[in-house]
PDB file of C-alpha atoms and ligand atoms in Angstrom:
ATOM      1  CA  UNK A 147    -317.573-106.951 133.065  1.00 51.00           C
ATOM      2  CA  UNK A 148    -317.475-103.546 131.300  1.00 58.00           C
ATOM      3  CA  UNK A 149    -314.825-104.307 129.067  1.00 76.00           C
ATOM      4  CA  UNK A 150    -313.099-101.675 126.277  1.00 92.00           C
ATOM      5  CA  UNK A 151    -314.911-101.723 122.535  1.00 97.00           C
ATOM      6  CA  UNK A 152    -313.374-100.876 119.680  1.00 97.00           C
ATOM      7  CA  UNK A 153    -316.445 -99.988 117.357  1.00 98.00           C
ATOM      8  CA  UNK A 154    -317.229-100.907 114.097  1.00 98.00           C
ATOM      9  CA  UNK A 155    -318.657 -97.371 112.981  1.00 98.00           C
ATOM     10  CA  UNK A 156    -321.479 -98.929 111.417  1.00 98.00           C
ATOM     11  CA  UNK A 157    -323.352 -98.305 114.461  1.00 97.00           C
ATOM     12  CA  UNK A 158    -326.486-101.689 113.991  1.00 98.00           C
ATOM     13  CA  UNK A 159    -323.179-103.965 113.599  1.00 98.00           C
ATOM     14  CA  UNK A 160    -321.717-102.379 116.994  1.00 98.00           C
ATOM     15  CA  UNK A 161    -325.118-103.004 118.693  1.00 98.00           C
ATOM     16  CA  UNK A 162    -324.984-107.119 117.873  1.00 98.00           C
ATOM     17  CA  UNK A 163    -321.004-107.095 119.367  1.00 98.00           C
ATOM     18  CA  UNK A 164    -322.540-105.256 122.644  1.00 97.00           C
ATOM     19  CA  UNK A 165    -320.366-101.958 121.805  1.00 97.00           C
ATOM     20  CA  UNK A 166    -317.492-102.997 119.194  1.00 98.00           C
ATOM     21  CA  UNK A 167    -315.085-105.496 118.770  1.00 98.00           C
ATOM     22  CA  UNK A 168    -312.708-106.424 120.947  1.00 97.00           C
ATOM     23  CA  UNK A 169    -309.264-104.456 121.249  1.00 96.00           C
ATOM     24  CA  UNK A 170    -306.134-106.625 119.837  1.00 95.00           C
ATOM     25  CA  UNK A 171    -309.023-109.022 118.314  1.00 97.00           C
ATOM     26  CA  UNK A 172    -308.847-110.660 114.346  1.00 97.00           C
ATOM     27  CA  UNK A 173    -312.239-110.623 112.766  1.00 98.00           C
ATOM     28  CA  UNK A 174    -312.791-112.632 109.271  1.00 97.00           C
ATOM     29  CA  UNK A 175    -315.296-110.364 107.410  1.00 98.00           C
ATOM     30  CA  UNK A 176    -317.028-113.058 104.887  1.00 96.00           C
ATOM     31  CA  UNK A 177    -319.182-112.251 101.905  1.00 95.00           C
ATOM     32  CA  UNK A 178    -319.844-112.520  98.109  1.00 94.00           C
ATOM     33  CA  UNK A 179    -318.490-109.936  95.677  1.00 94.00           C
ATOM     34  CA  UNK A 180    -320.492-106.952  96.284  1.00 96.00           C
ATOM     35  CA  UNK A 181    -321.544-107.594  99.840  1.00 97.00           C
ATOM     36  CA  UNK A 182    -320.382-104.232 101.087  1.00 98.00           C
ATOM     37  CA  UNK A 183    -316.878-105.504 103.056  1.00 98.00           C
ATOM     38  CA  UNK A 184    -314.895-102.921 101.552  1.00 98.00           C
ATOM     39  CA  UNK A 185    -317.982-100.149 102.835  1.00 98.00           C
ATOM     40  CA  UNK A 186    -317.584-101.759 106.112  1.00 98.00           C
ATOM     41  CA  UNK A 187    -313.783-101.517 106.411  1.00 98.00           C
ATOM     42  CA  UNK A 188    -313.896 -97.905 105.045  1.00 98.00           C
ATOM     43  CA  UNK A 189    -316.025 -97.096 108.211  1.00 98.00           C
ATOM     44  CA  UNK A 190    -314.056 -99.184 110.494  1.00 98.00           C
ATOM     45  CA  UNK A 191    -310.781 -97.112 109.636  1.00 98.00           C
ATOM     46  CA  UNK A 192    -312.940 -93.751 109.242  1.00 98.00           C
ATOM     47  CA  UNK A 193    -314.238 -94.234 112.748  1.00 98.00           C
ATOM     48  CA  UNK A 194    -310.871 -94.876 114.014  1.00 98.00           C
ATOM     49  CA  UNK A 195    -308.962 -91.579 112.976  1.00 97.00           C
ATOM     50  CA  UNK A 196    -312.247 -90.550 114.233  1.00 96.00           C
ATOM     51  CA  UNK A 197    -310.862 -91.280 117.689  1.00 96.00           C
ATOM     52  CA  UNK A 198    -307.208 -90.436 116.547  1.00 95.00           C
ATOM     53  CA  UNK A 199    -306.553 -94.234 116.470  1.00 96.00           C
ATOM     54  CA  UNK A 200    -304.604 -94.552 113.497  1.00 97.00           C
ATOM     55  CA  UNK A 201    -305.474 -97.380 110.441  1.00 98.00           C
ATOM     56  CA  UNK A 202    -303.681 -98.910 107.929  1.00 98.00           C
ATOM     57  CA  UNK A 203    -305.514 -99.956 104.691  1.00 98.00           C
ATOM     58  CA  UNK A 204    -303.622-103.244 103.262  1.00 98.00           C
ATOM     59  CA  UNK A 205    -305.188-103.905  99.942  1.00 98.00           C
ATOM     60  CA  UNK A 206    -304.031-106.056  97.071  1.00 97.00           C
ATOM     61  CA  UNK A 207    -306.711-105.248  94.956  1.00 89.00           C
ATOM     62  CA  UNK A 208    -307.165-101.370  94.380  1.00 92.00           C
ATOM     63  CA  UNK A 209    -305.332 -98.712  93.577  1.00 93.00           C
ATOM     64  CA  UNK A 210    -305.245 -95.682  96.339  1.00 93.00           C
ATOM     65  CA  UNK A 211    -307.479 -93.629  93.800  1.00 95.00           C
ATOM     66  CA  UNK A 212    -309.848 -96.352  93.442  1.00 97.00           C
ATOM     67  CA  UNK A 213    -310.839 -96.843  97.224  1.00 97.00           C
ATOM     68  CA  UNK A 214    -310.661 -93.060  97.537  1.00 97.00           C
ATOM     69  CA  UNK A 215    -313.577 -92.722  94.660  1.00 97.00           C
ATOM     70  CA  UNK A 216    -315.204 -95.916  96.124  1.00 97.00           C
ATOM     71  CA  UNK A 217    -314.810 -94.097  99.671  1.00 98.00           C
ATOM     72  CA  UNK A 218    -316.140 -91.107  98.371  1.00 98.00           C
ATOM     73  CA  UNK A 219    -319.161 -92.487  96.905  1.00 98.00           C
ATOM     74  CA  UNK A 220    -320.280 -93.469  99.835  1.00 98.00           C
ATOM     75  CA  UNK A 221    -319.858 -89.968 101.652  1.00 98.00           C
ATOM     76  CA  UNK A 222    -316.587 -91.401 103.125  1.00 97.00           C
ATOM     77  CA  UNK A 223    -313.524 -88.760 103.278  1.00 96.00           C
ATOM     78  CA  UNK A 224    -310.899 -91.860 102.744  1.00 97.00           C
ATOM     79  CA  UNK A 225    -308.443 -89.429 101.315  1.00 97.00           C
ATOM     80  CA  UNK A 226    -308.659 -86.350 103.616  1.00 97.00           C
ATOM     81  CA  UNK A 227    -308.095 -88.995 106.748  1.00 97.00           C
ATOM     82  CA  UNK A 228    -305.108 -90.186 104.436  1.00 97.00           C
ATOM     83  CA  UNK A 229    -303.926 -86.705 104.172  1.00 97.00           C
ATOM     84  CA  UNK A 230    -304.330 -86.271 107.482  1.00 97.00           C
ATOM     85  CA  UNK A 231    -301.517 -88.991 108.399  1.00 97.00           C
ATOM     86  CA  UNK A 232    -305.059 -91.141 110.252  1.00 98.00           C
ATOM     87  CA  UNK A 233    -305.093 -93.886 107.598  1.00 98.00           C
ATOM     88  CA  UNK A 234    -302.454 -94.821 105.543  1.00 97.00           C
ATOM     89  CA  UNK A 235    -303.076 -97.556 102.215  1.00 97.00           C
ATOM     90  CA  UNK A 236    -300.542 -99.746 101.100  1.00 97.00           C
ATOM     91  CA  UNK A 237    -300.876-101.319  98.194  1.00 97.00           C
ATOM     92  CA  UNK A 238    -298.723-104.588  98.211  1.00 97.00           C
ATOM     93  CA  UNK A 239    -299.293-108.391  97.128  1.00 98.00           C
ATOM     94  CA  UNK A 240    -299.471-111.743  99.514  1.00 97.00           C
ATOM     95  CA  UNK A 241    -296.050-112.349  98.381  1.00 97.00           C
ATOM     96  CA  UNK A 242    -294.418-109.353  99.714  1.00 98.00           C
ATOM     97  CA  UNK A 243    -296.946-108.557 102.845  1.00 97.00           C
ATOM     98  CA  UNK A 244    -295.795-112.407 104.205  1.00 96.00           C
ATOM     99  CA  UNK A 245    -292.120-111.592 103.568  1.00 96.00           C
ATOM    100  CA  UNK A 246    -292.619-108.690 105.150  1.00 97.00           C
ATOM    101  CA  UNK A 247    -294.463-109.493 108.474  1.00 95.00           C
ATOM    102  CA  UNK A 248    -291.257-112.236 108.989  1.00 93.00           C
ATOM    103  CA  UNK A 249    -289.187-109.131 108.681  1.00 95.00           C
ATOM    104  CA  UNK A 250    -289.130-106.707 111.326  1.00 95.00           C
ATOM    105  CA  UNK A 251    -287.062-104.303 108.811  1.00 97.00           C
ATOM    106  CA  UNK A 252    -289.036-104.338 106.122  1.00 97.00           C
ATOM    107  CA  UNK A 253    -292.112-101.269 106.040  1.00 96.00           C
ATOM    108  CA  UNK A 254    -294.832-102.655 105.945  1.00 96.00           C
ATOM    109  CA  UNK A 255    -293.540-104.594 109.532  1.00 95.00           C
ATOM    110  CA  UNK A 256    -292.480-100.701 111.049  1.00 95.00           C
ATOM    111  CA  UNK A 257    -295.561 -99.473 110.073  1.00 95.00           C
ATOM    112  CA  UNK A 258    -297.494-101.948 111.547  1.00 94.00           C
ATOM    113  CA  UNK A 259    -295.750-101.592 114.910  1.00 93.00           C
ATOM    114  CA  UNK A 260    -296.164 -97.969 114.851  1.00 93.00           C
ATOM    115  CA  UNK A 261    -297.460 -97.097 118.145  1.00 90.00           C
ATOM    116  CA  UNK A 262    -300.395 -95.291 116.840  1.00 94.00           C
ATOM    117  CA  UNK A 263    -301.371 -97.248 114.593  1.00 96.00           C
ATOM    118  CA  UNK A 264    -304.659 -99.019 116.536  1.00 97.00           C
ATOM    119  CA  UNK A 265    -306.606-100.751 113.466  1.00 98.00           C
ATOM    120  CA  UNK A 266    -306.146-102.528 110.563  1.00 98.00           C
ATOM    121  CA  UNK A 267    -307.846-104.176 107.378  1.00 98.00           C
ATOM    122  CA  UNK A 268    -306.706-106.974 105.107  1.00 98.00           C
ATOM    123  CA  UNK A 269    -308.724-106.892 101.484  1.00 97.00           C
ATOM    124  CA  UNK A 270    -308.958-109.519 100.863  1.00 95.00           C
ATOM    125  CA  UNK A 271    -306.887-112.796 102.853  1.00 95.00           C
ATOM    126  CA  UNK A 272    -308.560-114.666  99.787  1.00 94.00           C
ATOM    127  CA  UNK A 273    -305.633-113.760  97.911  1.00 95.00           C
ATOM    128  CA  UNK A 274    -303.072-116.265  99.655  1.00 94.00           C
ATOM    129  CA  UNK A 275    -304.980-119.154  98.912  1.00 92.00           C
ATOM    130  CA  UNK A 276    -303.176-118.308  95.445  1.00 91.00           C
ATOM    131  CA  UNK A 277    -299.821-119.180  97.038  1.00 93.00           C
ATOM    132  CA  UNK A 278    -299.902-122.710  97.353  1.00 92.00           C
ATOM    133  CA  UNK A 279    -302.473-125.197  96.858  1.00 91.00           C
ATOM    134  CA  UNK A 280    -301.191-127.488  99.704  1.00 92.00           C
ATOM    135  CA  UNK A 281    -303.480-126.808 102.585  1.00 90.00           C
ATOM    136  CA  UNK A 282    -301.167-127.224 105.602  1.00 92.00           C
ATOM    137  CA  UNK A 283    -299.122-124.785 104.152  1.00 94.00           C
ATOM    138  CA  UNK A 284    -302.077-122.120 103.339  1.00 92.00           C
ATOM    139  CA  UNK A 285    -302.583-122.964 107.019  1.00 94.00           C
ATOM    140  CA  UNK A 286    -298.776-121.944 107.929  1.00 95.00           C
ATOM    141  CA  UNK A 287    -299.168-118.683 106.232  1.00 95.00           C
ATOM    142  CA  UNK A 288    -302.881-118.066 107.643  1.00 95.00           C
ATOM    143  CA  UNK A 289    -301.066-118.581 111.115  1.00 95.00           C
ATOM    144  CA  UNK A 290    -298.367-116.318 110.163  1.00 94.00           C
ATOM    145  CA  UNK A 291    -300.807-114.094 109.101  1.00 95.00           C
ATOM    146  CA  UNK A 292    -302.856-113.923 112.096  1.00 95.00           C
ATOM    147  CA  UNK A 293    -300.541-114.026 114.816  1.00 93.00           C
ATOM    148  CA  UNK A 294    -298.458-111.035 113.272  1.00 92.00           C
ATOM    149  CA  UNK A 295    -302.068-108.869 112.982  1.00 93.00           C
ATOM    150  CA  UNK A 296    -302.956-109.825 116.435  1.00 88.00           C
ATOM    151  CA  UNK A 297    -300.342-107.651 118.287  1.00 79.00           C
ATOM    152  CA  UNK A 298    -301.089-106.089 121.835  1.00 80.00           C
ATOM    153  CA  UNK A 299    -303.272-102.663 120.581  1.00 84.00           C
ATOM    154  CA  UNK A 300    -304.125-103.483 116.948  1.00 95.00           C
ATOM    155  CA  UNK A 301    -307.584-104.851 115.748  1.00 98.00           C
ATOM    156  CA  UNK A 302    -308.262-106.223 112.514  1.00 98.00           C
ATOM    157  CA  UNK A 303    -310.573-106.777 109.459  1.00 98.00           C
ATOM    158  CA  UNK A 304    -309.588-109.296 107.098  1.00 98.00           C
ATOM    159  CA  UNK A 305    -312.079-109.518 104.405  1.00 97.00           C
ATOM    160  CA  UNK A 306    -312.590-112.709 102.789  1.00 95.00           C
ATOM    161  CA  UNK A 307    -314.330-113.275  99.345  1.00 92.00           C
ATOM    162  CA  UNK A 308    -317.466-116.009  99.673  1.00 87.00           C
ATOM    163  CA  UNK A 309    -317.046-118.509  96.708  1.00 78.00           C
ATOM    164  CA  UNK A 310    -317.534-122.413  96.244  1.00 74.00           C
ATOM    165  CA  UNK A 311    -314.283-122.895  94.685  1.00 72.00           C
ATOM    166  CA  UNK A 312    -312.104-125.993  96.790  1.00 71.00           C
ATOM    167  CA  UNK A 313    -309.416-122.964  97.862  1.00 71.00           C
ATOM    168  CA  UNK A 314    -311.864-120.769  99.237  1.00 73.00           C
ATOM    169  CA  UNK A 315    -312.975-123.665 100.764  1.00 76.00           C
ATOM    170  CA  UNK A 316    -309.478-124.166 102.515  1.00 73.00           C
ATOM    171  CA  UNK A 317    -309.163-120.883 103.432  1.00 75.00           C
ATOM    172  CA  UNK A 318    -312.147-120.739 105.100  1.00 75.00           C
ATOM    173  CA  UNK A 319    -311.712-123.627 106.981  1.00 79.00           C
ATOM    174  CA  UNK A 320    -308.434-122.350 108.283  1.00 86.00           C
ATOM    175  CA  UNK A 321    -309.692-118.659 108.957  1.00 92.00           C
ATOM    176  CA  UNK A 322    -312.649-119.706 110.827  1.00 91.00           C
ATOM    177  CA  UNK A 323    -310.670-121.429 112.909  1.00 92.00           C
ATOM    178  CA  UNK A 324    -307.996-118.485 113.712  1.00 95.00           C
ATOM    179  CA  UNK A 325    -310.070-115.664 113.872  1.00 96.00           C
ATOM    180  CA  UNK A 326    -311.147-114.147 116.722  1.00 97.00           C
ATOM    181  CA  UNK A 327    -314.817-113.509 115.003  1.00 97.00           C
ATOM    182  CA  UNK A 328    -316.292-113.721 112.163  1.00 97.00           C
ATOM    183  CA  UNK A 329    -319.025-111.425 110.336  1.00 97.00           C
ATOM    184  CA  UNK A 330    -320.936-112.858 107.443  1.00 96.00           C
ATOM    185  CA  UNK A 331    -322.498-110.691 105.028  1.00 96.00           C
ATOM    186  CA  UNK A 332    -325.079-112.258 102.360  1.00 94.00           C
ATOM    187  CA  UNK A 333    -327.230-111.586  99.304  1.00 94.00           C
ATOM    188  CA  UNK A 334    -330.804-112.899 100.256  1.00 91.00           C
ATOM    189  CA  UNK A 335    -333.720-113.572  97.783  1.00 89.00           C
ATOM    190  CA  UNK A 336    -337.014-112.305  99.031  1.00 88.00           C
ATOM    191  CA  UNK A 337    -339.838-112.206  96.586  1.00 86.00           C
ATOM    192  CA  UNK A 338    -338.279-111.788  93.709  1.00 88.00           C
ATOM    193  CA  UNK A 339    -335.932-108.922  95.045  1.00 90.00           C
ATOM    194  CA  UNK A 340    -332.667-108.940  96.263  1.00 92.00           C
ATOM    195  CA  UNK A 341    -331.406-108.078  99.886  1.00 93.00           C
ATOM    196  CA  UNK A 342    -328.681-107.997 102.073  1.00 96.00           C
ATOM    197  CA  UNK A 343    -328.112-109.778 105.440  1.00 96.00           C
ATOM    198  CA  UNK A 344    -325.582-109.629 107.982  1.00 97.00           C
ATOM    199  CA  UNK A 345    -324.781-112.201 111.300  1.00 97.00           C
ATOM    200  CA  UNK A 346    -322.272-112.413 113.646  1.00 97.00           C
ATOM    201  CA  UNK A 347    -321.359-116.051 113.646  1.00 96.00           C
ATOM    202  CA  UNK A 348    -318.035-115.657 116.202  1.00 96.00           C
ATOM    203  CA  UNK A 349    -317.054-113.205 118.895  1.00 97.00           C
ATOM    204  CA  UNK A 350    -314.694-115.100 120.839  1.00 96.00           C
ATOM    205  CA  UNK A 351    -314.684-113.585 124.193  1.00 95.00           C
ATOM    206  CA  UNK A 352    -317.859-111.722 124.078  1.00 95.00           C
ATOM    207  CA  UNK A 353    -321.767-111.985 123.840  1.00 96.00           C
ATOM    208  CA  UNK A 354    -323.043-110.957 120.406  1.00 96.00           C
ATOM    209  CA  UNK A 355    -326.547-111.244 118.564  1.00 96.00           C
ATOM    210  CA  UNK A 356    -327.174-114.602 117.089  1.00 94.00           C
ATOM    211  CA  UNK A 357    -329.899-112.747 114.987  1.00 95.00           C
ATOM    212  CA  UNK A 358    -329.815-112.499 111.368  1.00 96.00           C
ATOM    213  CA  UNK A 359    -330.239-108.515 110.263  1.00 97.00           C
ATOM    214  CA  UNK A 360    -330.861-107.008 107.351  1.00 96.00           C
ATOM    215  CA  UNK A 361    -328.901-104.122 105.714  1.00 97.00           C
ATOM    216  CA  UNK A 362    -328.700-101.573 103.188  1.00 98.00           C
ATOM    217  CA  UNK A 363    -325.477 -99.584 101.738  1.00 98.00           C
ATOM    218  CA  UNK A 364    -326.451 -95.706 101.017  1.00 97.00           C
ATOM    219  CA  UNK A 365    -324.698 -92.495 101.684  1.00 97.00           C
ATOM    220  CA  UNK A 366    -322.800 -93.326 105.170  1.00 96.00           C
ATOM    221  CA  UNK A 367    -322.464 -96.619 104.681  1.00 98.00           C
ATOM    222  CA  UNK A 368    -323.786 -99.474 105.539  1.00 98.00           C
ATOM    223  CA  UNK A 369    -327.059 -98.957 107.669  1.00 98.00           C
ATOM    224  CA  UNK A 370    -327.909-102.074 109.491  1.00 98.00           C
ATOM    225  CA  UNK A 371    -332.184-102.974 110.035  1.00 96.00           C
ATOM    226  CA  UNK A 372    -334.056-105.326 111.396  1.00 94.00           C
ATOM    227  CA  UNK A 373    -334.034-109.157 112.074  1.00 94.00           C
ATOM    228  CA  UNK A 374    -335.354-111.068 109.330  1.00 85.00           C
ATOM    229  CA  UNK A 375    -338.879-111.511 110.813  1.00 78.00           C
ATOM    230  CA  UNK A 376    -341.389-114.776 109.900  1.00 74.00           C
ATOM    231  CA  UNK A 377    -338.447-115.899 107.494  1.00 78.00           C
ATOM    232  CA  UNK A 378    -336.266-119.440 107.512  1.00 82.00           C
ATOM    233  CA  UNK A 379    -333.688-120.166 104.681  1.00 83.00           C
ATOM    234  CA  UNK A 380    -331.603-116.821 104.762  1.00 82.00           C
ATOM    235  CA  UNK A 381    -328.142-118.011 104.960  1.00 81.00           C
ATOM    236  CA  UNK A 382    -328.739-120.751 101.742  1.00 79.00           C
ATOM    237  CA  UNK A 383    -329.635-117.159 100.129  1.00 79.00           C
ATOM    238  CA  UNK A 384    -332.675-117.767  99.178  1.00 79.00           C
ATOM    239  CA  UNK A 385    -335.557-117.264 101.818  1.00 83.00           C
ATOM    240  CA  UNK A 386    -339.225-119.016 102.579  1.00 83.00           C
ATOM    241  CA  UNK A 387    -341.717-117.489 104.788  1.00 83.00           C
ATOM    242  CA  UNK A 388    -341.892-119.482 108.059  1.00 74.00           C
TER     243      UNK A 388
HETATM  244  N1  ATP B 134    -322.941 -94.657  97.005  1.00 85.44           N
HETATM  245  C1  ATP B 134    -323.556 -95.809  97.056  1.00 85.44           C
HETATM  246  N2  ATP B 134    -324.875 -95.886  97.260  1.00 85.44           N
HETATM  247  C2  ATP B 134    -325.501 -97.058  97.329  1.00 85.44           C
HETATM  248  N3  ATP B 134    -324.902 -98.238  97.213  1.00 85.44           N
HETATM  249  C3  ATP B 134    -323.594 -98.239  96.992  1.00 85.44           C
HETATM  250  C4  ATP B 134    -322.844 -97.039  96.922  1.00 85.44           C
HETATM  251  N4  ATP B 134    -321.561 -97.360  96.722  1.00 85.44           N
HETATM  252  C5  ATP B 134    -321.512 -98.697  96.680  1.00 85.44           C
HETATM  253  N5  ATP B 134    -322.739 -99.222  96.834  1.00 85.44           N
HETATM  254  C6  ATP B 134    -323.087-100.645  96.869  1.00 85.44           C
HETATM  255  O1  ATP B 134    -322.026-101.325  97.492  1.00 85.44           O
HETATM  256  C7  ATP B 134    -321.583-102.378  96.669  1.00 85.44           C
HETATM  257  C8  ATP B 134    -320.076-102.540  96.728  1.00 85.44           C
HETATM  258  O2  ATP B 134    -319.669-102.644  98.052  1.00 85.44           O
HETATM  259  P1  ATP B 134    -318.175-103.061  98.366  1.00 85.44           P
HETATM  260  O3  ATP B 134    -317.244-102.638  97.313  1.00 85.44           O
HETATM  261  O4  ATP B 134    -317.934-102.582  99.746  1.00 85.44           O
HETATM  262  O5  ATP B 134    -318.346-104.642  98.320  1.00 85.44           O
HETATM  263  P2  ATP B 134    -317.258-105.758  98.486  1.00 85.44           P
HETATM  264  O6  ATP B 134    -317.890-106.810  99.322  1.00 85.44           O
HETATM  265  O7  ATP B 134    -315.987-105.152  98.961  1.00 85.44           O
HETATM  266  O8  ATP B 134    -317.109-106.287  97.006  1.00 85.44           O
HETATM  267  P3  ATP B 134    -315.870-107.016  96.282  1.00 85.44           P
HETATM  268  O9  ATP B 134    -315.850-108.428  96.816  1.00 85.44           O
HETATM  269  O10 ATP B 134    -316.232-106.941  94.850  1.00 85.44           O
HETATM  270  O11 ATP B 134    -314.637-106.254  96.632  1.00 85.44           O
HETATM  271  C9  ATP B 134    -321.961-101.985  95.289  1.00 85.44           C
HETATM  272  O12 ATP B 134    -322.138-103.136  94.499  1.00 85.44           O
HETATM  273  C10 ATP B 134    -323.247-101.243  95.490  1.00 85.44           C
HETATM  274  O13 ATP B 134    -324.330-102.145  95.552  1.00 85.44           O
HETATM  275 MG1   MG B 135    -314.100-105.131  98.150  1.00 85.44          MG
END
């Protein structure tokens, strides 16, 4: 069935999701601090107002001139597609984006219903797991979460930090679960040296690589390589030759 892609813009990623995600989809983006899933939601937005599919950059972390110097480091115009009206950031905190998506008056809600507006990127969901330390409520406001992203015509990115604390640990196990897909992106040890690897674990509703590729971050982004070849051990982080 030749259904409609939304792609990634990191053109080796769209390749192992057979042409992009899917439209009106939720996709957990997992990795360690420094794994590139801010990059990768850059592009995802970039390639959007590429297509004149409008994004909306939800970040509790950085300041607008932050991601735009990040962004720009990377070759990225961030702020010219912000000028532009093609991305908008907002800047908020878990407390006020979950008041806000029970709210359809409040802007952050408007904005998201904006007809045009086609994707959109959480960084990072990790945050909520500062809400509450009860679990069945962190899964409430996951579900919240989730189900208020995934309306008809809006696809998402919600980036999600990879640690071993016990509330990572429950947010995990309550993302995996919701999302729609998830993308993990990993440090690897190879001879001494340090590399990156990326798998699609999820695609729910779609055929996608089960191959683990490696990838590099340069000027454009991320730029996705080959599989892992004559190597076992990858996602523990450190690899053996097979
Ligand atoms: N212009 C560049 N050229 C090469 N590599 C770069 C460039 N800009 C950033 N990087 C690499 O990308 C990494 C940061 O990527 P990014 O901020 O997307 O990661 P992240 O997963 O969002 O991290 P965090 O969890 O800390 O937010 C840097 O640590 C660096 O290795
Ligand atoms: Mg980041």
């Amino acid at each position: 069935m030749n259904q409609e892609r939304i792609p990634t813009g990191v053109a080796g990623l769209d390749r192992m999701v057979r042409g992009g995600l899917l439209p009106s989809s939720v996709v957990l983006v997992r990795g360690a601090a420094g794994t590139g899933k801010t990059s990768l939601a850059f592009q995802f937005l970039i390639e959007g107002a590429r297509r004149a599919e409008c994004g909306l950059f939800i970040t509790f972390e950085e300041f607008p001139g932050a991601l735009y110097r990040d962004a720009e480091s990377l070759g990225l115009d961030l702020r010219g597609m912000e000028e532009q009206g093609l991305i908008q950031i907002i800047f908020t905190s878990p407390e006020v984006l979950l008041k806000s998506l029970e709210n359809p008056q409040s802007i952050i809600y408007r904005r998201l219903m904006q007809a045009d507006v086609r994707r959109a990127v959480l960084d990072s969901a990790s945050h909520f797991t500062r809400l509450t330390d009860d679990r069945l409520e962190l899964r409430r406001i996951y579900t919240t979460l989730v189900n208020s992203l995934r309306r008809e015509g809006i696809t998402t990115l919600l980036l999600s930090e990879e640690r071993r604390t016990d509330s990572l640990r429950a947010e995990r196990g309550a993302l995996s679960f919701l999302a729609d897909g998830i993308i993990l992106m990993r440090y690897v040890e190879v001879e001494s040296e340090i590399r990156r690897a990326i798998v699609v674990l999820k695609l729910r509703g779609s055929d996608h690589d089960r191959e683990i590729r490696d990838y590099e971050i340069r000027q454009g982004g991320l730029r996705v390589g080959d599989v892992f070849q004559g190597r076992h051990g990858i996602l523990s982080g450190i690899s053996h030759r097979s």
